Short mmCIF file of C-alpha atoms in Angstrom, two decimals:
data_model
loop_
_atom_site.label_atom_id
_atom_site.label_comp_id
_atom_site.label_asym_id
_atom_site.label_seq_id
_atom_site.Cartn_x
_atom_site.Cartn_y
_atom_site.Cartn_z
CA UNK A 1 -19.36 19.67 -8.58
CA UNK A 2 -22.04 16.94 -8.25
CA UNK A 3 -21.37 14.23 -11.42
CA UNK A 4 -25.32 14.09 -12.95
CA UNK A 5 -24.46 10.01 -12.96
CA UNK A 6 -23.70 9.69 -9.35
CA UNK A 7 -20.71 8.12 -10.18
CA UNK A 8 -16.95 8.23 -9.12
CA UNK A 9 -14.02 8.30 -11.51
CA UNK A 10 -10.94 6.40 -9.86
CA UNK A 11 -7.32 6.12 -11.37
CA UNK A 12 -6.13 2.93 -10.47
CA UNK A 13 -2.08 2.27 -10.45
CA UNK A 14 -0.50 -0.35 -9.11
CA UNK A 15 3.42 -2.33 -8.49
CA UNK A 16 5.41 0.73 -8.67
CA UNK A 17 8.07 -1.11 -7.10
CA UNK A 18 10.39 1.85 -6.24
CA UNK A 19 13.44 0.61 -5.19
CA UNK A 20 17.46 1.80 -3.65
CA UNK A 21 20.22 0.31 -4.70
CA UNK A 22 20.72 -3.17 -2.92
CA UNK A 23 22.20 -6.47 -2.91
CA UNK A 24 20.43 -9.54 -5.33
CA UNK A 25 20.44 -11.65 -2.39
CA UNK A 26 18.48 -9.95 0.04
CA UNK A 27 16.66 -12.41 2.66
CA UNK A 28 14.38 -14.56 1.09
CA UNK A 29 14.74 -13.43 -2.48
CA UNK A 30 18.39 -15.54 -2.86
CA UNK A 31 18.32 -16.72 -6.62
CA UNK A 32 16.19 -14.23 -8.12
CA UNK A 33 17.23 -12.40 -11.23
CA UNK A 34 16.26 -8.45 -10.46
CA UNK A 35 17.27 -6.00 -13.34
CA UNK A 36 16.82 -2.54 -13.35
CA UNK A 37 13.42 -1.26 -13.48
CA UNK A 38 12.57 0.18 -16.68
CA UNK A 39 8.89 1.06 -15.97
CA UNK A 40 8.97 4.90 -14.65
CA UNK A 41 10.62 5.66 -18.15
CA UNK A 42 9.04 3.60 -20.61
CA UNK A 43 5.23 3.73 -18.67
CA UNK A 44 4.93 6.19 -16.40
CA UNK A 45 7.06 9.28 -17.85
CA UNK A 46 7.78 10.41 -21.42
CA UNK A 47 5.47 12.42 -23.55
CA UNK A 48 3.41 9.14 -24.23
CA UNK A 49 2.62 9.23 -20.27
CA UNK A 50 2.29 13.01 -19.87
CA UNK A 51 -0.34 12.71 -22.70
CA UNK A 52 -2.49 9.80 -21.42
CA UNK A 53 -3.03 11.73 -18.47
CA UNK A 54 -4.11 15.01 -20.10
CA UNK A 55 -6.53 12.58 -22.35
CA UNK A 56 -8.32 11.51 -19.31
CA UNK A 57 -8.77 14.39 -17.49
CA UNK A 58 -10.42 16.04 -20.00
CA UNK A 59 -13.31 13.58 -20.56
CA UNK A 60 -13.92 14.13 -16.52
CA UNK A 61 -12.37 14.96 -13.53
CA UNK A 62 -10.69 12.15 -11.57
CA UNK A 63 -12.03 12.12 -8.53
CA UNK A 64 -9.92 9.15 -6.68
CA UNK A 65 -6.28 8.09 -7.31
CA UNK A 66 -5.93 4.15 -5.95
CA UNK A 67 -2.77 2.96 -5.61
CA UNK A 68 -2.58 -0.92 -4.67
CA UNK A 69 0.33 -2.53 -3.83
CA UNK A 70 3.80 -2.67 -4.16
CA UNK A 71 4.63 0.95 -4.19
CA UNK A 72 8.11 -0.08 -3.06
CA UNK A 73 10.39 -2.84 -4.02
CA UNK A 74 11.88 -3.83 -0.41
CA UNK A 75 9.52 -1.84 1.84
CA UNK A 76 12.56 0.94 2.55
CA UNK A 77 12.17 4.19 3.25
CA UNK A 78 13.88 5.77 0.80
CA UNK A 79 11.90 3.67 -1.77
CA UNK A 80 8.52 5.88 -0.68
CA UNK A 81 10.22 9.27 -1.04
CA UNK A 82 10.96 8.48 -4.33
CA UNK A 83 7.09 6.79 -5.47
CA UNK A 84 6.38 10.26 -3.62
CA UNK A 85 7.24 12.20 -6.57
CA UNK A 86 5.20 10.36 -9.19
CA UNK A 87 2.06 10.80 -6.71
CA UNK A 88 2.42 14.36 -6.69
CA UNK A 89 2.80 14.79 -10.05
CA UNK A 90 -0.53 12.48 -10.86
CA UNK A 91 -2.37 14.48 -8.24
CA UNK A 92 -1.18 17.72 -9.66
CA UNK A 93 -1.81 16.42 -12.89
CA UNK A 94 -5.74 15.24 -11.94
CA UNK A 95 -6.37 18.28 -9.69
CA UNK A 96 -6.12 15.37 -6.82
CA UNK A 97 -6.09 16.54 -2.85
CA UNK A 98 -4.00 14.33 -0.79
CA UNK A 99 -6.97 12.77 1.30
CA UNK A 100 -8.49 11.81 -2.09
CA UNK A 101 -5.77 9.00 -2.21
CA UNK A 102 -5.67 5.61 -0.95
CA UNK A 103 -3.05 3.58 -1.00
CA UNK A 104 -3.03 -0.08 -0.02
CA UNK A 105 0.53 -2.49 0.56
CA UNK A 106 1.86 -4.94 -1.03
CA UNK A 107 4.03 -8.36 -0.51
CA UNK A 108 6.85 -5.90 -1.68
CA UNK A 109 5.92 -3.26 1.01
CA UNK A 110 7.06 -5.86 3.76
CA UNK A 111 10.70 -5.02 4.76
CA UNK A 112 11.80 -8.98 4.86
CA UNK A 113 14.95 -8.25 7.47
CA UNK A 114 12.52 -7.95 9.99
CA UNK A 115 10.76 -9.57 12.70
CA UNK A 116 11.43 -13.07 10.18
CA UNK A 117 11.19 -15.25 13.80
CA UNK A 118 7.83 -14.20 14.37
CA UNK A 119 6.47 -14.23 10.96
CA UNK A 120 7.80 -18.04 9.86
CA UNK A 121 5.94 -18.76 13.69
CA UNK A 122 2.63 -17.45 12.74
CA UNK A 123 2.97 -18.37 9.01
CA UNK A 124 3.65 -22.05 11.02
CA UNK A 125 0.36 -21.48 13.29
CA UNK A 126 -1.58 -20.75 10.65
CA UNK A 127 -1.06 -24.54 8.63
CA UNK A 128 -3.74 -25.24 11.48
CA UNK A 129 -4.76 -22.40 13.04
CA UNK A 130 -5.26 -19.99 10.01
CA UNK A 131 -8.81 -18.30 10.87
CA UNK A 132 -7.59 -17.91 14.41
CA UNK A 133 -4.29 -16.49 13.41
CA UNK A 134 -5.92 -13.67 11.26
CA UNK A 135 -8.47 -12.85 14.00
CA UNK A 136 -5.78 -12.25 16.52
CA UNK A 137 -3.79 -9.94 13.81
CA UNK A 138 -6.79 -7.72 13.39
CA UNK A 139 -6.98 -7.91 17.40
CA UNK A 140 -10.56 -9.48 17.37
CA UNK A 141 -9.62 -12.34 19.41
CA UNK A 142 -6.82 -14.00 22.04
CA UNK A 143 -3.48 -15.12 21.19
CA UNK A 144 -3.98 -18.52 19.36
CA UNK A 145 -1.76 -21.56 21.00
CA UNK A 146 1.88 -20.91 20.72
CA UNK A 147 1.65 -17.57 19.66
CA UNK A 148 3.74 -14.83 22.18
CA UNK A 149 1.61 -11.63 22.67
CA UNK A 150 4.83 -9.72 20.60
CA UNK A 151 4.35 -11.90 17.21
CA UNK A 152 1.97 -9.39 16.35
CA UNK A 153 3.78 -6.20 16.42
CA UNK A 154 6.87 -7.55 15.58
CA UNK A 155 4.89 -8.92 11.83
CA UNK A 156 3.62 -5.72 11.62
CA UNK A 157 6.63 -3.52 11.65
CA UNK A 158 7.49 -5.08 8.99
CA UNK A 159 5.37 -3.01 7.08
CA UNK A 160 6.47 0.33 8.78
CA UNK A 161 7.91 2.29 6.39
CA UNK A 162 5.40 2.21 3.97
CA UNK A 163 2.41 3.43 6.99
CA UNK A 164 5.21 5.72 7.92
CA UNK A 165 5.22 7.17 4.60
CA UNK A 166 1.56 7.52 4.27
CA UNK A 167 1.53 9.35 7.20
CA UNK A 168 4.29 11.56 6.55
CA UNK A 169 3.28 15.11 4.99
CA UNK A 170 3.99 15.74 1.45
CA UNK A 171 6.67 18.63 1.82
CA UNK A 172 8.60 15.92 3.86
CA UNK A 173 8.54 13.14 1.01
CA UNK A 174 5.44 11.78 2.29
CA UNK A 175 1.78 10.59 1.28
CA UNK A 176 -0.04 13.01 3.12
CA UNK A 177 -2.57 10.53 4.64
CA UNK A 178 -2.43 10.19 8.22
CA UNK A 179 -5.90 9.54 8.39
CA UNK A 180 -5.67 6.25 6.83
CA UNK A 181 -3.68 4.62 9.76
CA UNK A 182 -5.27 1.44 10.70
CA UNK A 183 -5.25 2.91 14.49
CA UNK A 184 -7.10 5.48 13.72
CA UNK A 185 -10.05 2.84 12.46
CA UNK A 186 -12.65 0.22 14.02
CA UNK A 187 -10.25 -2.61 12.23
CA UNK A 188 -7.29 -0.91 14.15
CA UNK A 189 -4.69 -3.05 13.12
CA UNK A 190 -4.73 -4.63 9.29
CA UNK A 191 -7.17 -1.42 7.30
CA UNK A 192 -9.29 1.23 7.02
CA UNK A 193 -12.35 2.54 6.17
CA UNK A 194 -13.15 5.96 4.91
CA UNK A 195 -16.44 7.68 4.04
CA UNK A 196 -15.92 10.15 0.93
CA UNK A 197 -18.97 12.21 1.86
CA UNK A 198 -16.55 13.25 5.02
CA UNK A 199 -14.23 14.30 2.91
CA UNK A 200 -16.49 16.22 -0.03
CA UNK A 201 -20.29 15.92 0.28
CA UNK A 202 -21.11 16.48 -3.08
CA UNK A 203 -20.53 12.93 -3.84
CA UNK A 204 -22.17 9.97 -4.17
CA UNK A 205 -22.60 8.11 -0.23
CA UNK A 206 -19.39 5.82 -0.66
CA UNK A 207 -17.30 4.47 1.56
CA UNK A 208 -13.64 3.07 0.58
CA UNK A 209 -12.52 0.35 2.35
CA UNK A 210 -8.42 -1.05 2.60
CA UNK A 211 -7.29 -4.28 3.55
CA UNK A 212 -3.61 -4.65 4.70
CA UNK A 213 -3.05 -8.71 4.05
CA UNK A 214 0.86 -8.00 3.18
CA UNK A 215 1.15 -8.89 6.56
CA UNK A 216 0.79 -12.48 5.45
CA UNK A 217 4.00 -12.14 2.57
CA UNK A 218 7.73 -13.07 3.38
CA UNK A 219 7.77 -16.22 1.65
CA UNK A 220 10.46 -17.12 -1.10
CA UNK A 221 7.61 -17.42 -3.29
CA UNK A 222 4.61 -15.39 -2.04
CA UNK A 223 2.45 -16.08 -4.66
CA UNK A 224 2.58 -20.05 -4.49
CA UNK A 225 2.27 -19.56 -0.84
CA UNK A 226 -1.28 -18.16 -0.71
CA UNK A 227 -3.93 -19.76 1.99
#
């Protein structure tokens, strides 16, 4: 069906911040006071939640679900199959296919036990060598000084379970969309980009576009630590 307005209708969720059962003083989170979530049961279930939904599909079909960020709380596997549960049921609820999702990470999608070396070195590189430093994560340019050729991939499995997750299929606790791998893109590293009219051509020529800049999180405090 072709909207007379030419225009999309997009559900945007964000900081679902799944999370397993761990220790308060995971690496570089010591200090922090982390209760038990109370969101999925006081926001996002209940009869309050079931009927917000139902009141928004009926003024008009959604045509996009959005998720950005923090789908997980420490970027573990198990954390996706469980935020895998609540996507299904919003796409079931909205009439949603899977490659009409687009998911995004967050700081809390970066699994901090890893690869820590090679992230405080580039997070160091990039005091004075911050444009460079990007431009070699996206793989536009050389290595900047001081930087080993396995920095890279070493920051950027930090983020694996959550692209493994997107990629997974959905009967297997997954998201269903392996097309939005980075490799299989221009960017080929740190996003996508995805033209809706390949995926239904009734609607309006739009392309959605994801940036992955959790890359850059790890810090104590990622938030006071922005460039």
């Amino acid at each position: 069906m072709i909207h007379r307005d030419r225009t999309l209708r997009i559900l945007h969720i964000s900081d679902l911040h799944e999370r397993e059962t761990r220790p308060l003083d995971s690496p570089n989170r010591k200090g922090a006071v982390r209760r038990d979530r109370t969101r999925r049961p006081l926001v996002l279930g209940g009869a309050a939640w079931q009927s917000n939904l139902d009141w928004l599909t009926e003024l008009r079909p959604i045509d996009l679900i959005c998720c950005t960020g923090d789908v997980a709380d420490w970027g573990r596997h198990e954390e996706y199959r469980r935020a895998s549960k609540l996507i299904a049921q919003l796409r079931e609820a909205c009439r949603v296919p899977p490659n009409q999702v687009f998911v995004v990470p967050g700081n809390h999608d970066v699994d901090r036990t890893v690869g820590g070396e090679a992230w405080s070195s580039l997070r160091s590189l990039s005091r004075v060598q911050s444009d460079h430093v990007g431009a070699w994560m996206a793989g536009e340019v050389e290595a900047p000084n001081g930087a080993r050729q396995s920095y890279r991939d070493e920051v950027l499995e930090r983020s694996q379970a959550f692209w493994a997750w997107v990629a997974r299929r959905t009967e297997e606790g997954g998201l269903g969309c392996e097309h939005l791998l980075p490799d299989r893109h221009s960017h080929g590293r740190l996003g996508y980009r995805v033209s809706l009219s390949q995926l239904r051509p009734e609607v309006p020529p739009v392309d959605v576009v994801g940036l992955d800049s959790a890359w850059w999180a790890g810090a104590a405090n990622d938030h006071g630590e922005q460039r």
